[in-house]
Coordinates of C-alpha atoms in Angstrom, one line a residue:
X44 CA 0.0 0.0 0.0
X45 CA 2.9 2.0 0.8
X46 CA 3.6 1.6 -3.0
X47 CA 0.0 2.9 -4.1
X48 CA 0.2 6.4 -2.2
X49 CA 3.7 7.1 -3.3
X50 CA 2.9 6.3 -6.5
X51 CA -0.5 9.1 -5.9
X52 CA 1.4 11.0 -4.3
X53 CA 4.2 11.6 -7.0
X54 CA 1.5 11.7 -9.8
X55 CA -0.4 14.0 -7.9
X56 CA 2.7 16.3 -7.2
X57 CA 4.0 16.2 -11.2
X58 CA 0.4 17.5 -12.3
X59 CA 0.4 20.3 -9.6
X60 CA 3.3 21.3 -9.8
X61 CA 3.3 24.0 -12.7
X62 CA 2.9 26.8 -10.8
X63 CA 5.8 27.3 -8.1
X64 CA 3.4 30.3 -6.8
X65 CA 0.4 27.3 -6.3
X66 CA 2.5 24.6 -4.4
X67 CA 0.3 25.0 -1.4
X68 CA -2.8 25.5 -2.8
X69 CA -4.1 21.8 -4.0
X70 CA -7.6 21.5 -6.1
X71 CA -7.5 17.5 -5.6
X72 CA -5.1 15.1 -4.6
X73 CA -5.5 10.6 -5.5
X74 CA -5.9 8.7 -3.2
X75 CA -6.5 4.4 -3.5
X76 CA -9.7 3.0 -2.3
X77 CA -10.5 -0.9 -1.4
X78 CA -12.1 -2.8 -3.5
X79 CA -15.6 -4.5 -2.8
X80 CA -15.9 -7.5 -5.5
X81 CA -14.7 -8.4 -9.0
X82 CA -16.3 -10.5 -11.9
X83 CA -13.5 -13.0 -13.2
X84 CA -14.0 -15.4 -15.7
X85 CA -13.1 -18.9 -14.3
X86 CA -10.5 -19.8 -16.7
X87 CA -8.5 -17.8 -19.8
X88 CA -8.4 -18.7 -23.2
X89 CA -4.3 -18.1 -24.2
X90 CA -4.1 -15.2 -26.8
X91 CA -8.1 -13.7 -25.9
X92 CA -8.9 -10.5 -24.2
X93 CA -11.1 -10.1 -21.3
X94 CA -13.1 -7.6 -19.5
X95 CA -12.3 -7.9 -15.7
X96 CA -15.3 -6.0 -13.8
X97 CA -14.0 -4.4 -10.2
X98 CA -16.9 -2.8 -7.8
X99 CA -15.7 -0.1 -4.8
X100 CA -17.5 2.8 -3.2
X101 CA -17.0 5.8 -3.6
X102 CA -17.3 8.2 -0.3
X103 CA -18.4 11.3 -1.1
X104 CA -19.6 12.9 -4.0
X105 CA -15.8 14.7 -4.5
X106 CA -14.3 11.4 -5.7
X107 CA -14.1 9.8 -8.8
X108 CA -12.1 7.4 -11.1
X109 CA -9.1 8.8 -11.7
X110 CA -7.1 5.2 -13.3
X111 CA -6.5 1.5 -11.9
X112 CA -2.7 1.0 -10.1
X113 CA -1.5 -2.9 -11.8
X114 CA 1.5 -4.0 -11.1
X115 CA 3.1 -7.0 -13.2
X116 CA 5.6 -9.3 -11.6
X117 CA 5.7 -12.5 -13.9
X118 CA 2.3 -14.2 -13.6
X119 CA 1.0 -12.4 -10.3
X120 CA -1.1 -8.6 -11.4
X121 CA -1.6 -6.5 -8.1
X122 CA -4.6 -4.2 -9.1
X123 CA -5.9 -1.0 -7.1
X124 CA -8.5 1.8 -7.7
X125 CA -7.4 5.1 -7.9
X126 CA -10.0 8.0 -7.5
X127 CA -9.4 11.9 -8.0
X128 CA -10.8 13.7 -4.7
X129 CA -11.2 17.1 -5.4
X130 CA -10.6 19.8 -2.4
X131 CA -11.7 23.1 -4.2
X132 CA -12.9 25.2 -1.3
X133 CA -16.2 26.7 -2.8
X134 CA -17.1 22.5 -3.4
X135 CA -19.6 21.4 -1.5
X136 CA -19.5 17.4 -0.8
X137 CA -22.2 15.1 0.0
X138 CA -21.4 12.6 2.3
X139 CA -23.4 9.4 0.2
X140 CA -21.4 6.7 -0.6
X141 CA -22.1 5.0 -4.1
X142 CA -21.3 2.0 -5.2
X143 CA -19.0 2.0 -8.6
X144 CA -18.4 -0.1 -11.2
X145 CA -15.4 0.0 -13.7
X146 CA -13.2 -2.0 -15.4
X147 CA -10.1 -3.5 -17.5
X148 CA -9.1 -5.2 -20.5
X149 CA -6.9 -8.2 -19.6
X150 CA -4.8 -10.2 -22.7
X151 CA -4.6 -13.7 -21.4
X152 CA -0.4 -13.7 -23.5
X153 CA 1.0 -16.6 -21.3
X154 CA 0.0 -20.0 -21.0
X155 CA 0.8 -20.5 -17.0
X156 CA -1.9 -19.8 -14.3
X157 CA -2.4 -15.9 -13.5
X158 CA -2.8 -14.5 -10.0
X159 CA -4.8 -11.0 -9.3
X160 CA -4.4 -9.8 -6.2
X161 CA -7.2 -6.9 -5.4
X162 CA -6.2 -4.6 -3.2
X163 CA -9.3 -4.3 -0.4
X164 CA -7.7 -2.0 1.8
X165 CA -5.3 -2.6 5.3
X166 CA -5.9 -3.8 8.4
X167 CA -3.8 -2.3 11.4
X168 CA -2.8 -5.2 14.2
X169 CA -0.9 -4.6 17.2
X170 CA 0.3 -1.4 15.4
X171 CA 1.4 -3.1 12.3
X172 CA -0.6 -1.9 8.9
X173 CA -1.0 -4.7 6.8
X174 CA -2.4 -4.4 3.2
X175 CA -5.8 -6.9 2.8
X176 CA -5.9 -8.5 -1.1
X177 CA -8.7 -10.7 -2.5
X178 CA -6.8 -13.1 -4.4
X179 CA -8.2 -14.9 -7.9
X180 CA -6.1 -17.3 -9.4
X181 CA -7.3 -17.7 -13.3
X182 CA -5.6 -20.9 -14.8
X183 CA -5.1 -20.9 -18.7
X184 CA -6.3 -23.2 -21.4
X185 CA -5.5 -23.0 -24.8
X186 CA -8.7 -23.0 -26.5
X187 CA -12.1 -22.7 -25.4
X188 CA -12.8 -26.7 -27.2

């Protein structure tokens, strides 16, 4: 997780940072939020394409989809949500949370079992944080026959 708000955190700094006048004065910053389900497929077809579904909630009506965090390391994808919050002072935000649906294209290239691990938030133990993933493994067949 550490990972995810560096990452927002840097992005978020580059495409503020025009304006050495404006440093201080932020209209939105990223931030990652947990997610609530996904729709996988149970298998993968080698060489096809697939939409991968992911649900999470939005808090307030000041956030919204700003781009998914996936990381690649060999056959394992780590995937996050990462939402715009906006902080404009004459914004007013409604504290409703909504439920959210977006998604991903996934090209099932290799021909070994893939594991997604969706980040669901952190969990802090005995003053440890500890990031929470659901984790889908999707094996791969090479035709759908």
């Amino acid at each position: 997780m550490k990972k995810f708000v560096l990452i927002a955190f840097l992005l978020a700094s580059i495409l503020t940072s025009c304006n050495v006048d404006d440093v201080n004065n932020h209209d939105f910053y990223l931030e990652v939020v947990p997610i609530d389900s996904v729709v996988m497929p149970e298998y993968f077809v080698k060489g096809e394409v697939y939409q991968i579904d992911i649900t999470y909630t939005q808090p307030s009506s000041c956030y919204y989809f700003n781009d998914f965090f996936y990381e690649i390391d060999g056959q394992q994808r780590t995937v996050a949500v990462v939402n715009t919050v906006y902080t404009i002072n004459n914004t007013t935000c409604i504290d409703a949370p909504e439920e959210v649906t977006v998604h991903f294209n996934f090209h099932a290239t290799g021909s070994e079992t893939y594991v997604f691990k969706f980040f669901q938030g952190e969990v802090e133990t005995n003053g440890v944080t500890v990031d929470q993933y659901y984790i889908v493994e999707v094996p791969v067949v090479l035709s759908d026959d």
